[in-house]
mmCIF file with all atom_site columns, C-alpha atoms in Angstrom:
data_model
loop_
_atom_site.group_PDB
_atom_site.id
_atom_site.type_symbol
_atom_site.label_atom_id
_atom_site.label_alt_id
_atom_site.label_comp_id
_atom_site.label_asym_id
_atom_site.label_entity_id
_atom_site.label_seq_id
_atom_site.pdbx_PDB_ins_code
_atom_site.Cartn_x
_atom_site.Cartn_y
_atom_site.Cartn_z
_atom_site.occupancy
_atom_site.B_iso_or_equiv
_atom_site.pdbx_formal_charge
_atom_site.auth_seq_id
_atom_site.auth_comp_id
_atom_site.auth_asym_id
_atom_site.auth_atom_id
_atom_site.pdbx_PDB_model_num
ATOM 1   C CA . UNK H 1 1   ? 73.748  121.602 74.500  1.00 49.00 ? 1   UNK H CA 1
ATOM 2   C CA . UNK H 1 2   ? 77.484  122.143 73.910  1.00 50.00 ? 2   UNK H CA 1
ATOM 3   C CA . UNK H 1 3   ? 77.810  123.634 77.383  1.00 48.00 ? 3   UNK H CA 1
ATOM 4   C CA . UNK H 1 4   ? 76.055  120.602 78.897  1.00 40.00 ? 4   UNK H CA 1
ATOM 5   C CA . UNK H 1 5   ? 78.286  118.128 77.024  1.00 40.00 ? 5   UNK H CA 1
ATOM 6   C CA . UNK H 1 6   ? 81.426  120.089 77.999  1.00 39.00 ? 6   UNK H CA 1
ATOM 7   C CA . UNK H 1 7   ? 80.390  120.098 81.654  1.00 36.00 ? 7   UNK H CA 1
ATOM 8   C CA . UNK H 1 8   ? 79.612  116.372 81.542  1.00 39.00 ? 8   UNK H CA 1
ATOM 9   C CA . UNK H 1 9   ? 82.944  115.652 79.836  1.00 34.00 ? 9   UNK H CA 1
ATOM 10  C CA . UNK H 1 10  ? 84.847  117.767 82.357  1.00 34.00 ? 10  UNK H CA 1
ATOM 11  C CA . UNK H 1 11  ? 83.012  116.106 85.245  1.00 36.00 ? 11  UNK H CA 1
ATOM 12  C CA . UNK H 1 12  ? 83.708  112.618 83.812  1.00 37.00 ? 12  UNK H CA 1
ATOM 13  C CA . UNK H 1 13  ? 87.428  113.355 83.316  1.00 35.00 ? 13  UNK H CA 1
ATOM 14  C CA . UNK H 1 14  ? 87.734  114.855 86.790  1.00 36.00 ? 14  UNK H CA 1
ATOM 15  C CA . UNK H 1 15  ? 85.772  112.040 88.453  1.00 36.00 ? 15  UNK H CA 1
ATOM 16  C CA . UNK H 1 16  ? 87.628  109.213 86.660  1.00 38.00 ? 16  UNK H CA 1
ATOM 17  C CA . UNK H 1 17  ? 91.030  110.742 87.411  1.00 37.00 ? 17  UNK H CA 1
ATOM 18  C CA . UNK H 1 18  ? 90.002  110.921 91.061  1.00 37.00 ? 18  UNK H CA 1
ATOM 19  C CA . UNK H 1 19  ? 88.974  107.265 91.034  1.00 41.00 ? 19  UNK H CA 1
ATOM 20  C CA . UNK H 1 20  ? 92.186  106.227 89.278  1.00 42.00 ? 20  UNK H CA 1
ATOM 21  C CA . UNK H 1 21  ? 94.362  108.195 91.710  1.00 43.00 ? 21  UNK H CA 1
ATOM 22  C CA . UNK H 1 22  ? 92.478  106.727 94.654  1.00 45.00 ? 22  UNK H CA 1
ATOM 23  C CA . UNK H 1 23  ? 93.003  103.235 93.231  1.00 48.00 ? 23  UNK H CA 1
ATOM 24  C CA . UNK H 1 24  ? 96.781  103.778 93.113  1.00 48.00 ? 24  UNK H CA 1
ATOM 25  C CA . UNK H 1 25  ? 96.923  104.704 96.787  1.00 61.00 ? 25  UNK H CA 1
ATOM 26  C CA . UNK H 1 26  ? 94.235  102.279 97.936  1.00 81.00 ? 26  UNK H CA 1
ATOM 27  C CA . UNK H 1 27  ? 95.781  99.071  99.259  1.00 90.00 ? 27  UNK H CA 1
ATOM 28  C CA . UNK H 1 28  ? 95.042  96.371  101.757 1.00 94.00 ? 28  UNK H CA 1
ATOM 29  C CA . UNK H 1 29  ? 96.790  95.544  105.034 1.00 95.00 ? 29  UNK H CA 1
ATOM 30  C CA . UNK H 1 30  ? 96.783  92.322  107.023 1.00 96.00 ? 30  UNK H CA 1
ATOM 31  C CA . UNK H 1 31  ? 98.494  92.401  110.386 1.00 95.00 ? 31  UNK H CA 1
ATOM 32  C CA . UNK H 1 32  ? 99.762  89.162  111.852 1.00 94.00 ? 32  UNK H CA 1
ATOM 33  C CA . UNK H 1 33  ? 101.920 87.964  114.725 1.00 93.00 ? 33  UNK H CA 1
ATOM 34  C CA . UNK H 1 34  ? 104.411 85.181  115.161 1.00 93.00 ? 34  UNK H CA 1
ATOM 35  C CA . UNK H 1 35  ? 104.221 83.622  118.596 1.00 92.00 ? 35  UNK H CA 1
ATOM 36  C CA . UNK H 1 36  ? 107.279 83.117  120.783 1.00 91.00 ? 36  UNK H CA 1
ATOM 37  C CA . UNK H 1 37  ? 108.865 79.681  120.978 1.00 89.00 ? 37  UNK H CA 1
ATOM 38  C CA . UNK H 1 38  ? 111.954 78.226  122.676 1.00 87.00 ? 38  UNK H CA 1
ATOM 39  C CA . UNK H 1 39  ? 114.132 79.421  119.782 1.00 85.00 ? 39  UNK H CA 1
ATOM 40  C CA . UNK H 1 40  ? 112.444 82.671  118.792 1.00 89.00 ? 40  UNK H CA 1
ATOM 41  C CA . UNK H 1 41  ? 110.563 85.693  120.090 1.00 92.00 ? 41  UNK H CA 1
ATOM 42  C CA . UNK H 1 42  ? 107.111 86.982  119.222 1.00 91.00 ? 42  UNK H CA 1
ATOM 43  C CA . UNK H 1 43  ? 106.993 89.505  116.412 1.00 93.00 ? 43  UNK H CA 1
ATOM 44  C CA . UNK H 1 44  ? 104.284 91.734  114.954 1.00 93.00 ? 44  UNK H CA 1
ATOM 45  C CA . UNK H 1 45  ? 104.140 92.187  111.203 1.00 95.00 ? 45  UNK H CA 1
ATOM 46  C CA . UNK H 1 46  ? 101.971 93.319  108.348 1.00 96.00 ? 46  UNK H CA 1
ATOM 47  C CA . UNK H 1 47  ? 101.421 92.390  104.730 1.00 97.00 ? 47  UNK H CA 1
ATOM 48  C CA . UNK H 1 48  ? 100.444 95.186  102.329 1.00 97.00 ? 48  UNK H CA 1
ATOM 49  C CA . UNK H 1 49  ? 99.208  94.492  98.816  1.00 96.00 ? 49  UNK H CA 1
ATOM 50  C CA . UNK H 1 50  ? 97.447  96.492  96.098  1.00 94.00 ? 50  UNK H CA 1
ATOM 51  C CA . UNK H 1 51  ? 94.393  94.367  95.243  1.00 92.00 ? 51  UNK H CA 1
ATOM 52  C CA . UNK H 1 52  ? 92.572  91.055  95.673  1.00 92.00 ? 52  UNK H CA 1
ATOM 53  C CA . UNK H 1 53  ? 92.981  88.633  98.562  1.00 94.00 ? 53  UNK H CA 1
ATOM 54  C CA . UNK H 1 54  ? 96.448  88.113  100.033 1.00 94.00 ? 54  UNK H CA 1
ATOM 55  C CA . UNK H 1 55  ? 96.159  84.314  99.907  1.00 93.00 ? 55  UNK H CA 1
ATOM 56  C CA . UNK H 1 56  ? 95.421  84.516  96.152  1.00 94.00 ? 56  UNK H CA 1
ATOM 57  C CA . UNK H 1 57  ? 98.417  86.750  95.400  1.00 94.00 ? 57  UNK H CA 1
ATOM 58  C CA . UNK H 1 58  ? 100.549 85.343  92.563  1.00 93.00 ? 58  UNK H CA 1
ATOM 59  C CA . UNK H 1 59  ? 103.313 87.934  92.211  1.00 93.00 ? 59  UNK H CA 1
ATOM 60  C CA . UNK H 1 60  ? 106.556 88.454  94.096  1.00 94.00 ? 60  UNK H CA 1
ATOM 61  C CA . UNK H 1 61  ? 106.430 88.971  97.856  1.00 96.00 ? 61  UNK H CA 1
ATOM 62  C CA . UNK H 1 62  ? 108.962 91.570  99.013  1.00 97.00 ? 62  UNK H CA 1
ATOM 63  C CA . UNK H 1 63  ? 110.133 91.240  102.628 1.00 96.00 ? 63  UNK H CA 1
ATOM 64  C CA . UNK H 1 64  ? 112.181 93.967  104.309 1.00 97.00 ? 64  UNK H CA 1
ATOM 65  C CA . UNK H 1 65  ? 114.920 92.677  106.635 1.00 95.00 ? 65  UNK H CA 1
ATOM 66  C CA . UNK H 1 66  ? 116.528 95.251  108.932 1.00 91.00 ? 66  UNK H CA 1
ATOM 67  C CA . UNK H 1 67  ? 119.368 95.095  111.433 1.00 89.00 ? 67  UNK H CA 1
ATOM 68  C CA . UNK H 1 68  ? 119.075 93.614  114.927 1.00 88.00 ? 68  UNK H CA 1
ATOM 69  C CA . UNK H 1 69  ? 118.710 97.119  116.365 1.00 88.00 ? 69  UNK H CA 1
ATOM 70  C CA . UNK H 1 70  ? 115.257 97.617  117.878 1.00 89.00 ? 70  UNK H CA 1
ATOM 71  C CA . UNK H 1 71  ? 113.255 99.328  115.152 1.00 90.00 ? 71  UNK H CA 1
ATOM 72  C CA . UNK H 1 72  ? 109.653 99.257  114.085 1.00 92.00 ? 72  UNK H CA 1
ATOM 73  C CA . UNK H 1 73  ? 108.196 98.160  110.774 1.00 93.00 ? 73  UNK H CA 1
ATOM 74  C CA . UNK H 1 74  ? 108.417 101.718 109.448 1.00 92.00 ? 74  UNK H CA 1
ATOM 75  C CA . UNK H 1 75  ? 112.218 101.695 109.846 1.00 89.00 ? 75  UNK H CA 1
ATOM 76  C CA . UNK H 1 76  ? 112.189 103.993 112.869 1.00 86.00 ? 76  UNK H CA 1
ATOM 77  C CA . UNK H 1 77  ? 113.999 103.390 116.143 1.00 83.00 ? 77  UNK H CA 1
ATOM 78  C CA . UNK H 1 78  ? 114.592 105.357 119.306 1.00 79.00 ? 78  UNK H CA 1
ATOM 79  C CA . UNK H 1 79  ? 118.239 105.705 118.267 1.00 75.00 ? 79  UNK H CA 1
ATOM 80  C CA . UNK H 1 80  ? 116.962 107.853 115.390 1.00 74.00 ? 80  UNK H CA 1
ATOM 81  C CA . UNK H 1 81  ? 115.861 110.640 117.737 1.00 74.00 ? 81  UNK H CA 1
ATOM 82  C CA . UNK H 1 82  ? 119.058 112.665 117.375 1.00 75.00 ? 82  UNK H CA 1
ATOM 83  C CA . UNK H 1 83  ? 119.558 112.060 113.657 1.00 73.00 ? 83  UNK H CA 1
ATOM 84  C CA . UNK H 1 84  ? 118.016 113.140 110.373 1.00 69.00 ? 84  UNK H CA 1
ATOM 85  C CA . UNK H 1 85  ? 115.914 109.954 110.573 1.00 69.00 ? 85  UNK H CA 1
ATOM 86  C CA . UNK H 1 86  ? 113.950 111.184 113.620 1.00 72.00 ? 86  UNK H CA 1
ATOM 87  C CA . UNK H 1 87  ? 111.017 112.375 111.498 1.00 78.00 ? 87  UNK H CA 1
ATOM 88  C CA . UNK H 1 88  ? 111.293 109.807 108.737 1.00 84.00 ? 88  UNK H CA 1
ATOM 89  C CA . UNK H 1 89  ? 109.881 106.353 108.112 1.00 88.00 ? 89  UNK H CA 1
ATOM 90  C CA . UNK H 1 90  ? 112.116 104.952 105.367 1.00 91.00 ? 90  UNK H CA 1
ATOM 91  C CA . UNK H 1 91  ? 110.679 101.419 105.209 1.00 94.00 ? 91  UNK H CA 1
ATOM 92  C CA . UNK H 1 92  ? 107.123 102.720 105.164 1.00 94.00 ? 92  UNK H CA 1
ATOM 93  C CA . UNK H 1 93  ? 108.012 105.140 102.354 1.00 94.00 ? 93  UNK H CA 1
ATOM 94  C CA . UNK H 1 94  ? 109.671 102.369 100.348 1.00 95.00 ? 94  UNK H CA 1
ATOM 95  C CA . UNK H 1 95  ? 106.675 100.096 100.930 1.00 96.00 ? 95  UNK H CA 1
ATOM 96  C CA . UNK H 1 96  ? 104.311 102.777 99.605  1.00 96.00 ? 96  UNK H CA 1
ATOM 97  C CA . UNK H 1 97  ? 106.490 103.198 96.499  1.00 96.00 ? 97  UNK H CA 1
ATOM 98  C CA . UNK H 1 98  ? 106.413 99.438  95.868  1.00 96.00 ? 98  UNK H CA 1
ATOM 99  C CA . UNK H 1 99  ? 102.646 99.332  96.421  1.00 96.00 ? 99  UNK H CA 1
ATOM 100 C CA . UNK H 1 100 ? 102.244 102.009 93.749  1.00 95.00 ? 100 UNK H CA 1
ATOM 101 C CA . UNK H 1 101 ? 104.136 99.612  91.448  1.00 94.00 ? 101 UNK H CA 1
ATOM 102 C CA . UNK H 1 102 ? 101.650 96.857  92.382  1.00 95.00 ? 102 UNK H CA 1
ATOM 103 C CA . UNK H 1 103 ? 103.975 94.819  94.608  1.00 95.00 ? 103 UNK H CA 1
ATOM 104 C CA . UNK H 1 104 ? 103.182 92.961  97.843  1.00 97.00 ? 104 UNK H CA 1
ATOM 105 C CA . UNK H 1 105 ? 105.322 94.051  100.808 1.00 97.00 ? 105 UNK H CA 1
ATOM 106 C CA . UNK H 1 106 ? 105.891 92.519  104.250 1.00 97.00 ? 106 UNK H CA 1
ATOM 107 C CA . UNK H 1 107 ? 107.278 94.609  107.111 1.00 96.00 ? 107 UNK H CA 1
ATOM 108 C CA . UNK H 1 108 ? 107.688 93.701  110.773 1.00 95.00 ? 108 UNK H CA 1
ATOM 109 C CA . UNK H 1 109 ? 108.663 95.125  114.138 1.00 94.00 ? 109 UNK H CA 1
ATOM 110 C CA . UNK H 1 110 ? 111.964 93.719  115.360 1.00 93.00 ? 110 UNK H CA 1
ATOM 111 C CA . UNK H 1 111 ? 111.826 91.397  118.384 1.00 93.00 ? 111 UNK H CA 1
ATOM 112 C CA . UNK H 1 112 ? 111.378 93.360  121.575 1.00 91.00 ? 112 UNK H CA 1
ATOM 113 C CA . UNK H 1 113 ? 109.708 96.308  119.840 1.00 92.00 ? 113 UNK H CA 1
ATOM 114 C CA . UNK H 1 114 ? 106.169 96.700  121.143 1.00 89.00 ? 114 UNK H CA 1
ATOM 115 C CA . UNK H 1 115 ? 103.139 96.883  118.867 1.00 85.00 ? 115 UNK H CA 1
ATOM 116 C CA . UNK H 1 116 ? 102.630 100.221 117.061 1.00 84.00 ? 116 UNK H CA 1
ATOM 117 C CA . UNK H 1 117 ? 99.285  100.615 118.855 1.00 84.00 ? 117 UNK H CA 1
ATOM 118 C CA . UNK H 1 118 ? 101.346 101.606 121.922 1.00 88.00 ? 118 UNK H CA 1
ATOM 119 C CA . UNK H 1 119 ? 102.391 104.756 120.004 1.00 89.00 ? 119 UNK H CA 1
ATOM 120 C CA . UNK H 1 120 ? 106.003 104.910 121.154 1.00 89.00 ? 120 UNK H CA 1
ATOM 121 C CA . UNK H 1 121 ? 107.137 107.576 118.686 1.00 87.00 ? 121 UNK H CA 1
ATOM 122 C CA . UNK H 1 122 ? 104.110 109.797 119.237 1.00 88.00 ? 122 UNK H CA 1
ATOM 123 C CA . UNK H 1 123 ? 104.407 109.620 123.028 1.00 89.00 ? 123 UNK H CA 1
ATOM 124 C CA . UNK H 1 124 ? 108.118 110.519 122.935 1.00 89.00 ? 124 UNK H CA 1
ATOM 125 C CA . UNK H 1 125 ? 107.328 113.505 120.711 1.00 85.00 ? 125 UNK H CA 1
ATOM 126 C CA . UNK H 1 126 ? 104.593 114.680 123.078 1.00 89.00 ? 126 UNK H CA 1
ATOM 127 C CA . UNK H 1 127 ? 106.241 114.052 126.457 1.00 90.00 ? 127 UNK H CA 1
ATOM 128 C CA . UNK H 1 128 ? 109.941 113.478 125.834 1.00 87.00 ? 128 UNK H CA 1
ATOM 129 C CA . UNK H 1 129 ? 112.039 110.368 126.316 1.00 86.00 ? 129 UNK H CA 1
ATOM 130 C CA . UNK H 1 130 ? 111.648 108.754 129.726 1.00 89.00 ? 130 UNK H CA 1
ATOM 131 C CA . UNK H 1 131 ? 112.287 105.235 131.045 1.00 89.00 ? 131 UNK H CA 1
ATOM 132 C CA . UNK H 1 132 ? 108.564 104.854 131.692 1.00 90.00 ? 132 UNK H CA 1
ATOM 133 C CA . UNK H 1 133 ? 107.682 105.611 128.067 1.00 89.00 ? 133 UNK H CA 1
ATOM 134 C CA . UNK H 1 134 ? 110.532 103.473 126.776 1.00 87.00 ? 134 UNK H CA 1
ATOM 135 C CA . UNK H 1 135 ? 109.495 100.340 128.646 1.00 89.00 ? 135 UNK H CA 1
ATOM 136 C CA . UNK H 1 136 ? 105.707 100.800 128.590 1.00 90.00 ? 136 UNK H CA 1
ATOM 137 C CA . UNK H 1 137 ? 105.309 101.891 124.983 1.00 90.00 ? 137 UNK H CA 1
ATOM 138 C CA . UNK H 1 138 ? 108.476 101.054 123.051 1.00 90.00 ? 138 UNK H CA 1
ATOM 139 C CA . UNK H 1 139 ? 110.389 97.971  124.200 1.00 91.00 ? 139 UNK H CA 1
ATOM 140 C CA . UNK H 1 140 ? 110.151 94.651  125.954 1.00 92.00 ? 140 UNK H CA 1
ATOM 141 C CA . UNK H 1 141 ? 113.442 94.723  127.853 1.00 90.00 ? 141 UNK H CA 1
ATOM 142 C CA . UNK H 1 142 ? 113.378 90.962  128.571 1.00 91.00 ? 142 UNK H CA 1
ATOM 143 C CA . UNK H 1 143 ? 113.391 90.219  124.837 1.00 92.00 ? 143 UNK H CA 1
ATOM 144 C CA . UNK H 1 144 ? 116.000 92.859  123.993 1.00 90.00 ? 144 UNK H CA 1
ATOM 145 C CA . UNK H 1 145 ? 118.418 91.552  126.623 1.00 90.00 ? 145 UNK H CA 1
ATOM 146 C CA . UNK H 1 146 ? 118.434 88.114  124.989 1.00 89.00 ? 146 UNK H CA 1
ATOM 147 C CA . UNK H 1 147 ? 118.695 89.300  121.395 1.00 90.00 ? 147 UNK H CA 1
ATOM 148 C CA . UNK H 1 148 ? 121.692 88.035  119.423 1.00 91.00 ? 148 UNK H CA 1
ATOM 149 C CA . UNK H 1 149 ? 122.252 87.882  115.660 1.00 91.00 ? 149 UNK H CA 1
ATOM 150 C CA . UNK H 1 150 ? 121.738 84.096  115.792 1.00 92.00 ? 150 UNK H CA 1
ATOM 151 C CA . UNK H 1 151 ? 118.428 84.444  117.649 1.00 93.00 ? 151 UNK H CA 1
ATOM 152 C CA . UNK H 1 152 ? 117.342 87.183  115.248 1.00 93.00 ? 152 UNK H CA 1
ATOM 153 C CA . UNK H 1 153 ? 117.954 84.793  112.318 1.00 94.00 ? 153 UNK H CA 1
ATOM 154 C CA . UNK H 1 154 ? 115.661 82.254  114.034 1.00 94.00 ? 154 UNK H CA 1
ATOM 155 C CA . UNK H 1 155 ? 113.033 84.999  114.412 1.00 94.00 ? 155 UNK H CA 1
ATOM 156 C CA . UNK H 1 156 ? 113.329 85.826  110.710 1.00 95.00 ? 156 UNK H CA 1
ATOM 157 C CA . UNK H 1 157 ? 112.948 82.171  109.763 1.00 95.00 ? 157 UNK H CA 1
ATOM 158 C CA . UNK H 1 158 ? 109.730 81.994  111.830 1.00 94.00 ? 158 UNK H CA 1
ATOM 159 C CA . UNK H 1 159 ? 108.347 85.104  110.113 1.00 95.00 ? 159 UNK H CA 1
ATOM 160 C CA . UNK H 1 160 ? 109.213 83.714  106.667 1.00 96.00 ? 160 UNK H CA 1
ATOM 161 C CA . UNK H 1 161 ? 107.547 80.381  107.515 1.00 95.00 ? 161 UNK H CA 1
ATOM 162 C CA . UNK H 1 162 ? 104.410 82.260  108.559 1.00 95.00 ? 162 UNK H CA 1
ATOM 163 C CA . UNK H 1 163 ? 104.453 84.294  105.339 1.00 96.00 ? 163 UNK H CA 1
ATOM 164 C CA . UNK H 1 164 ? 104.627 81.056  103.326 1.00 95.00 ? 164 UNK H CA 1
ATOM 165 C CA . UNK H 1 165 ? 101.492 79.810  105.103 1.00 95.00 ? 165 UNK H CA 1
ATOM 166 C CA . UNK H 1 166 ? 99.611  83.074  104.564 1.00 96.00 ? 166 UNK H CA 1
ATOM 167 C CA . UNK H 1 167 ? 100.749 83.707  100.968 1.00 96.00 ? 167 UNK H CA 1
ATOM 168 C CA . UNK H 1 168 ? 101.447 80.445  99.112  1.00 94.00 ? 168 UNK H CA 1
ATOM 169 C CA . UNK H 1 169 ? 103.017 82.313  96.146  1.00 90.00 ? 169 UNK H CA 1
ATOM 170 C CA . UNK H 1 170 ? 105.868 83.388  98.434  1.00 92.00 ? 170 UNK H CA 1
ATOM 171 C CA . UNK H 1 171 ? 107.296 79.846  98.205  1.00 91.00 ? 171 UNK H CA 1
ATOM 172 C CA . UNK H 1 172 ? 108.361 80.537  94.632  1.00 92.00 ? 172 UNK H CA 1
ATOM 173 C CA . UNK H 1 173 ? 108.639 84.342  94.463  1.00 93.00 ? 173 UNK H CA 1
ATOM 174 C CA . UNK H 1 174 ? 110.104 85.590  97.744  1.00 94.00 ? 174 UNK H CA 1
ATOM 175 C CA . UNK H 1 175 ? 112.301 88.694  97.543  1.00 95.00 ? 175 UNK H CA 1
ATOM 176 C CA . UNK H 1 176 ? 114.331 89.561  100.653 1.00 96.00 ? 176 UNK H CA 1
ATOM 177 C CA . UNK H 1 177 ? 115.707 93.101  100.829 1.00 95.00 ? 177 UNK H CA 1
ATOM 178 C CA . UNK H 1 178 ? 118.274 93.688  103.558 1.00 93.00 ? 178 UNK H CA 1
ATOM 179 C CA . UNK H 1 179 ? 118.944 97.113  105.029 1.00 89.00 ? 179 UNK H CA 1
ATOM 180 C CA . UNK H 1 180 ? 122.188 97.881  106.831 1.00 88.00 ? 180 UNK H CA 1
ATOM 181 C CA . UNK H 1 181 ? 123.101 94.813  108.908 1.00 89.00 ? 181 UNK H CA 1
ATOM 182 C CA . UNK H 1 182 ? 119.974 93.198  107.483 1.00 89.00 ? 182 UNK H CA 1
ATOM 183 C CA . UNK H 1 183 ? 121.909 92.483  104.282 1.00 90.00 ? 183 UNK H CA 1
ATOM 184 C CA . UNK H 1 184 ? 124.123 90.019  106.167 1.00 90.00 ? 184 UNK H CA 1
ATOM 185 C CA . UNK H 1 185 ? 120.986 88.396  107.629 1.00 90.00 ? 185 UNK H CA 1
ATOM 186 C CA . UNK H 1 186 ? 119.560 87.956  104.121 1.00 92.00 ? 186 UNK H CA 1
ATOM 187 C CA . UNK H 1 187 ? 122.785 86.251  103.034 1.00 91.00 ? 187 UNK H CA 1
ATOM 188 C CA . UNK H 1 188 ? 122.644 83.979  106.084 1.00 90.00 ? 188 UNK H CA 1
ATOM 189 C CA . UNK H 1 189 ? 119.044 82.949  105.378 1.00 87.00 ? 189 UNK H CA 1
#
């Protein structure tokens, strides 16, 4: 009997710790896009949150704002290839840390950066950097050529307006975190 109870207790502890650990890393993702207009470019983004429905969220909404350099929502850009950042995804890592603390996070691909489904980074790793890969899987050159800090601010304003529609709580609890040149964009907004 003691052996049976000990096994059941051990199984229960093991199973509940597995469920609890899974719950910490289990989160939801909603991808969305902002369409291009006369003043702004289309952008792909995602909201990540730990539980419930995004539209019912009532806590702070953390939005990462990066520089105007073409980088994806993970914080990776082609310019990173020859640096220590080549294998890292700093914004994704920070988002995961905030999700573990039960925060909602919004990340987006900068204007001119193609959707992650095109697998830019993976293709460069597999085949090397070529113009074909760059313009078929990584960038929209027409958008990049027209990108200025002022236009980028307009793009950010469009993304923030869309976030307010998707997550009403963001109107009162929006947290903008600027990285590198993104800090000056946060101040401007």
